[in-house]
Amino acid sequence: MAGAGKKRNKAEQQQKLHASREEGQSSGRRPNVYDGPSERPGSSAGPGQASGSRGRAPSNVPPSPSRSNAPTQASVQAPSVRSSSRPPSAAGPPSAAGQPLRDPARDPAPTTGRASAPAGNTRVDWGGDAFFNYGSGDVMPTELMRRPGYGKVGDKVRLKLNSHYVEKLQGQRGIYYQYDVQIGNGAEKRGLIKTVWESKQLEQKLPGGRNDWLFDGNKLAWSSRNIQQELRLTIDLDVERGRPASEKGPDHVRVVIRPASTGAKIDLNNIYEYMEGRCAWGPHVIDAINFLDHLVREWPSKQHTNIKRSYFSRESGEKFALGGGVEAMRGVYQSIRMAEGKRLVINVDVSHATFWQVSSFNSIINQLTGHRDVESLQTAWRDRDGRPNFKFDAMKRLKANWFTVKHNGQSAEAAKKEWRVDAIMPKSANEHKFAPWNREKNAPDPEITIFQHYQKAFNIRLNYPHLPLVKTGKTITKRDAQGNILSKSSIVFPMELCLMKSNQRYPYKMNEQQTAMMIKFAVQRPPGRLAGINKGLDMLAWDKDPYLKHYGLKLSREQIQTNARVLPPPKLQFAGSVADPGLSGRWDLKGKKFVAPNKAPLVSWGVMIVKATSHSGRAIQMPQAQAFVKSFVDSYRGHGGQISTTQPLIQEQSHADLAKAVEMLLTAVGNKHNMRPQMFMFILPDKNADVYLRIKKSCDCRWGVYSQCVQSLHALKCAPQYISNVLMKFNAKLGGTTNRIVTQGTGHFPRPTMIIGADVSHSAPGIHAPSYAAMTVSMDRTATRYAAGVQTNGFRVEMVSTRNLRDCLMPLFRNWMTDVSGGRLPDHVYYFRDGVSEGQFKAVLNTEVADLKQIFKELGETRPDHDVKFTVVVAEKRHHIRFFPQGKGADKNGNPVPGTIVDHDITDPRGNDVYLCSHSAIQGTARPTHYTMLMDEANVQVDLFQKLLYEQCYQYIRSTTPVSLHPAVYYAHLASNRARSHENISETERRVRDHQDPSGSTSERPPEEAAPLLAMNPADRIQFGMWYV
C-alpha cells in the first residue's frame, strides 16, 4: 500500500502542477515571463547528480497516474524456450530424459524474455514460415504472409549475387537418419567430446566409416545408415594417446548412439515439397534443412577456425594488427537457405573477426594497458597502497585463453602442453611461494618463491619478476599411501614465459582506435570483395569436401545472376525550389531553404564554451566562438530559419560542475530574454562521452530544453557545409523539416496513416547494461517528422514489453490524434520492426502487434467500429547478401545505384520479402536492407509499398543523401543511443558498469527487470519533438 500511496501522491502533484499552470495563464499572467530555472516536478537532485524520478515513465514522457495500472513485465508469462537444434514437435518430449538436445557450437543459449521464439539452429537461414504454425491459441495469423505478386516498376538491370545454386542433391533415395549421441556421462567438456569422436577406435567401429557420419560436436549425429538398435562402445583414451594407464586406472569413456527420440528419419524431398507448396512448414522440413546445414559445414569446421557461420585460417586468411594485442582476420562465411525459384542456394561472403595476437603475455598486457614499456609496468599495475588498479583489471582479459610455456630446460612434451588461464593473480613471482616436492624424501621442501624456483630448477633469471602471475585451473596434489593429502598447490606461471595460442577469438568490445582500424581493414569496394569471396571459395574447397562427395551434394562456383530493377528516384521539395538528385543519391543545401522552418521564432537561446577536460581537447576562444555563432545565424537565416536573437548570450563554462554550469546558463539566458530558453548550443573541446551525456541529461531530463553540441575543431573552421549539416538537426529540434519528397495527389497515404518504428538494442557481451526499447511515431501527414520514446527493456530481452509499448506509445498516439488527424484514430498503421530474426516473427505478431491493437482499441472506445488496419514489416541489415551490378546498374565504384531492388532468386520461396539498396555507398560494398512483410490487413499494392520503402529514405531529416534503412527504424536507433544519457546513474557508476566482465560472458545475467530511465521534463513538450537527432 505504501507504493500505491507514493504513486497517488505523485499523481496529485502532477494534477496540482497542471492546475497551477492553467490558473497562471487564465489569470492574465504572461505565459512567456521567465521565473527562473525550475526542475522537473519531483526532482531534488543537486548539481552534478542524477536527477528526476525513478518512476517507470518512458524517457520522453512525463509520469502518468494511470501507469500504476499497467501490467508489469513480470506479469506477462513467457512461453517455454527450446534450446534444441530441432524445432518443437507435437510428437512428444525432445528426448527420453525430457531434456532438449542442443548444438552448443552453433546454437547460443536462449535468451530470457517475454514471448521468446523457439531457439533452433541459428546457423540455418530458416524460411520465413519458421515457427509460424505451432500452437493453437494464436491471436495473429499462424502462417507467414504469402507474396501477392512481384514489383514491375523500374528499369531492369542485371546483377550478380554472392550466392550459389545447389546443383545436385542425391544419395540413398534422399533418406537419412538422425541419432542421439551420449559421450561419457552426458555432461563432459567439449574438448573430451571432440577427442572421443575423432578417435581412431570410434572411427573403426562406426558403421560406414567416418565420412558417412556428421556430428554437431555435442549430442546429435547423422548418417545414411539405419541403425535400429543402440550402439554401445567403449573408447580407451590411454591406448588412443599411446600412454600407460595411470594409478587411478584406465581412462575409458563410454559412447552410446541411438536413434533420435524425436524422429530419426530425414527425407530431403520434404524441402522441395515445401518450396513447391505441396506441404506445410514443420519438423520434417526443419530436420532436412538442419541436416544439410551440418553437411556443408562438417569439413570446413575441421579444417579452419569456426565462429558461428564463418571460417578463418591463419595460413590463407589476411591479418591486420589493431593494437592492444588484438588482430583482425578475414575469413569466409557460408549458409544454406531455401530461395524463390524453388531452389536451394548457398550464400558465401567475406567475414571478419578479432583474435588475440600470437605473442608473449607480457607483450600483450603492455599493449592492453597502454603502458609505455613492460619494465615500468611491473610497478604501475598497483596503486601506492599496494592494491591492484585498473591496469590489473585490463590484464584480466587474458582469462579463459589457452597458452603454451616456453623456456630453456623444458622437455619437448612440456613445450607442447597447452594450459588455460584460470585467473590473473594479484601476486608476482617475487611474492608467491610454494613448497617444491622432493621425490627422494617423498616430502615437501621448504617454501621458495616462483622466481627462486625457476632460477634453481632451470637456471632462468626472470626479467620481469614483479608482473602478476598466471594461474591455471590445474593443481598438483601429493598423497601418502593411505590417500591422505600431503600437499596441494595450484600451477602458476610467470607472464613472460607464457605464449598465447593461435586462433583465439577476442570477445571484447573494441575501443575507438581499434574500431577505426577494423573499419579500415574490413571496408572493401565491390571488386575487392568479390576477390575475397573467391578466396573464401578456395578455403571452403567444395570440390575436395569428402562429406559432400559421399552424400552427393554438388555446389556451383558460379554466382547467381538475377534480374533486378532500379526504382525511379523521387524529387525533393524545398521552400521555393525542387531538387532532383537522379541516380547519384546526393544533393546539397547550397541556396536552398528548408521546406518547413522552425515553428516559432528563435528568441531565447544561449551558447556555452565547455572547458577542456583532457590534454587532447582544446576549448575555443571567445572571439572565435562569436565568429562561429555569427556564421551559424547567417546560414540559418539563409536556409529560411526564423531567428529573432542574432546575438545570443555566449559564456564560458562558469562552474567546474557541468550540471551546475548548465543551470547557470539557463538562468542567465532566461533572465536576459524574460522567457524560458528554447535552445542551448554547447561548443565542446573534444569527444568526451561523459561530458556529452552529462549535458544531455541536464537539458533533457532536468530542464526540458533542446540542446545542440558542436565540436570546437569544426567551429574554428566555420565551414559552410558543416554549419548546414548542423542546422538540419538544429531546425528539426525546433520543429522544422529539411525537405519532403514530391508526390502526386494524396502521395503514399490516401487515408490517415501512422508509421511506427521499433528497435531493441543490447549492450556488448560482458557488459551487464540494460536493453533499450526505442519506438518512433510519425508526427505529420507525410511521415517526415517523428517523435520517439525509449525505456529500459530488461536485460537482453528482445520483445518489447507490454508496459513499454503502452507507456511510450500511448502519449505519442494521443499527440498524433491531436496534431495530425483531428482527434481520429489512423485508418492504416505501418509497423516497422528492426532487430528480430526469422524465428521471432511469430512473437512480434502475437505480442507486440497484439498489444498495439489493444492500445488503439482503448483509444477508440468512442468508435468501437473503427478498425485500424496494420501492415507489419521487419527490416534486417544483419545479413550477407550483396549486389554486384553489371553495366548500367552500377555506380563509379561498382556498387548498385540507389533504388536497386531484388525480389527474385534469393528471396523467400513462399514469403513476401525484398532486398532494397536505397542509398549510395560512401565506402566499401553497399549492403541492401532485407524487408519482410509479415502481415498486411490494408492490402497495399506491391509497387506502392516498394515505392514507399525507397522514397521515404529521402526524407531522413538530417542528411543530404537517402539512407539505407527506413527512417522510422533509423530514428529508433538514434533515440536508443541518445537515451543512454537518461540513465539514473552517475558517470562513475556507468564507467564501472560498462567495464566488460573478464570472461566476456553474459551467462550470469542480472535480474530481468532493469531500473527505468529518467523521465524528460515536460515543461516545453520536447518529448514530442525530435530531441534525439
JSON list of C-alpha atoms in Angstrom, two decimals, residues 50 697 701 769-770 772 792 979-986 990 993-994 1011-1014:
[
{"chain": "A", "resi": 50, "resn": "ALA", "atom": "CA", "xyz": [21.37, 12.17, -11.47]},
{"chain": "A", "resi": 697, "resn": "LYS", "atom": "CA", "xyz": [20.90, 14.55, -19.12]},
{"chain": "A", "resi": 701, "resn": "CYS", "atom": "CA", "xyz": [15.61, 15.42, -18.05]},
{"chain": "A", "resi": 769, "resn": "ALA", "atom": "CA", "xyz": [23.76, -2.97, -19.00]},
{"chain": "A", "resi": 770, "resn": "PRO", "atom": "CA", "xyz": [20.01, -2.99, -19.66]},
{"chain": "A", "resi": 772, "resn": "TYR", "atom": "CA", "xyz": [16.67, -0.32, -24.55]},
{"chain": "A", "resi": 792, "resn": "THR", "atom": "CA", "xyz": [14.77, 0.02, -20.46]},
{"chain": "A", "resi": 979, "resn": "ALA", "atom": "CA", "xyz": [18.74, 7.64, -24.20]},
{"chain": "A", "resi": 980, "resn": "ARG", "atom": "CA", "xyz": [21.96, 6.43, -22.58]},
{"chain": "A", "resi": 981, "resn": "SER", "atom": "CA", "xyz": [22.15, 9.91, -21.09]},
{"chain": "A", "resi": 982, "resn": "HIS", "atom": "CA", "xyz": [18.79, 9.36, -19.36]},
{"chain": "A", "resi": 983, "resn": "GLU", "atom": "CA", "xyz": [20.05, 6.56, -17.12]},
{"chain": "A", "resi": 984, "resn": "ASN", "atom": "CA", "xyz": [19.67, 7.42, -13.46]},
{"chain": "A", "resi": 985, "resn": "ILE", "atom": "CA", "xyz": [23.31, 6.69, -12.64]},
{"chain": "A", "resi": 986, "resn": "SER", "atom": "CA", "xyz": [26.41, 8.82, -12.31]},
{"chain": "A", "resi": 990, "resn": "ARG", "atom": "CA", "xyz": [28.35, 3.97, -15.71]},
{"chain": "A", "resi": 993, "resn": "ARG", "atom": "CA", "xyz": [29.08, -0.88, -15.04]},
{"chain": "A", "resi": 994, "resn": "ASP", "atom": "CA", "xyz": [30.28, -0.69, -18.64]},
{"chain": "A", "resi": 1011, "resn": "ALA", "atom": "CA", "xyz": [15.89, 0.35, -13.48]},
{"chain": "A", "resi": 1012, "resn": "PRO", "atom": "CA", "xyz": [13.81, 2.78, -15.56]},
{"chain": "A", "resi": 1013, "resn": "LEU", "atom": "CA", "xyz": [15.24, 5.81, -17.34]},
{"chain": "A", "resi": 1014, "resn": "LEU", "atom": "CA", "xyz": [14.72, 9.33, -16.09]}
]
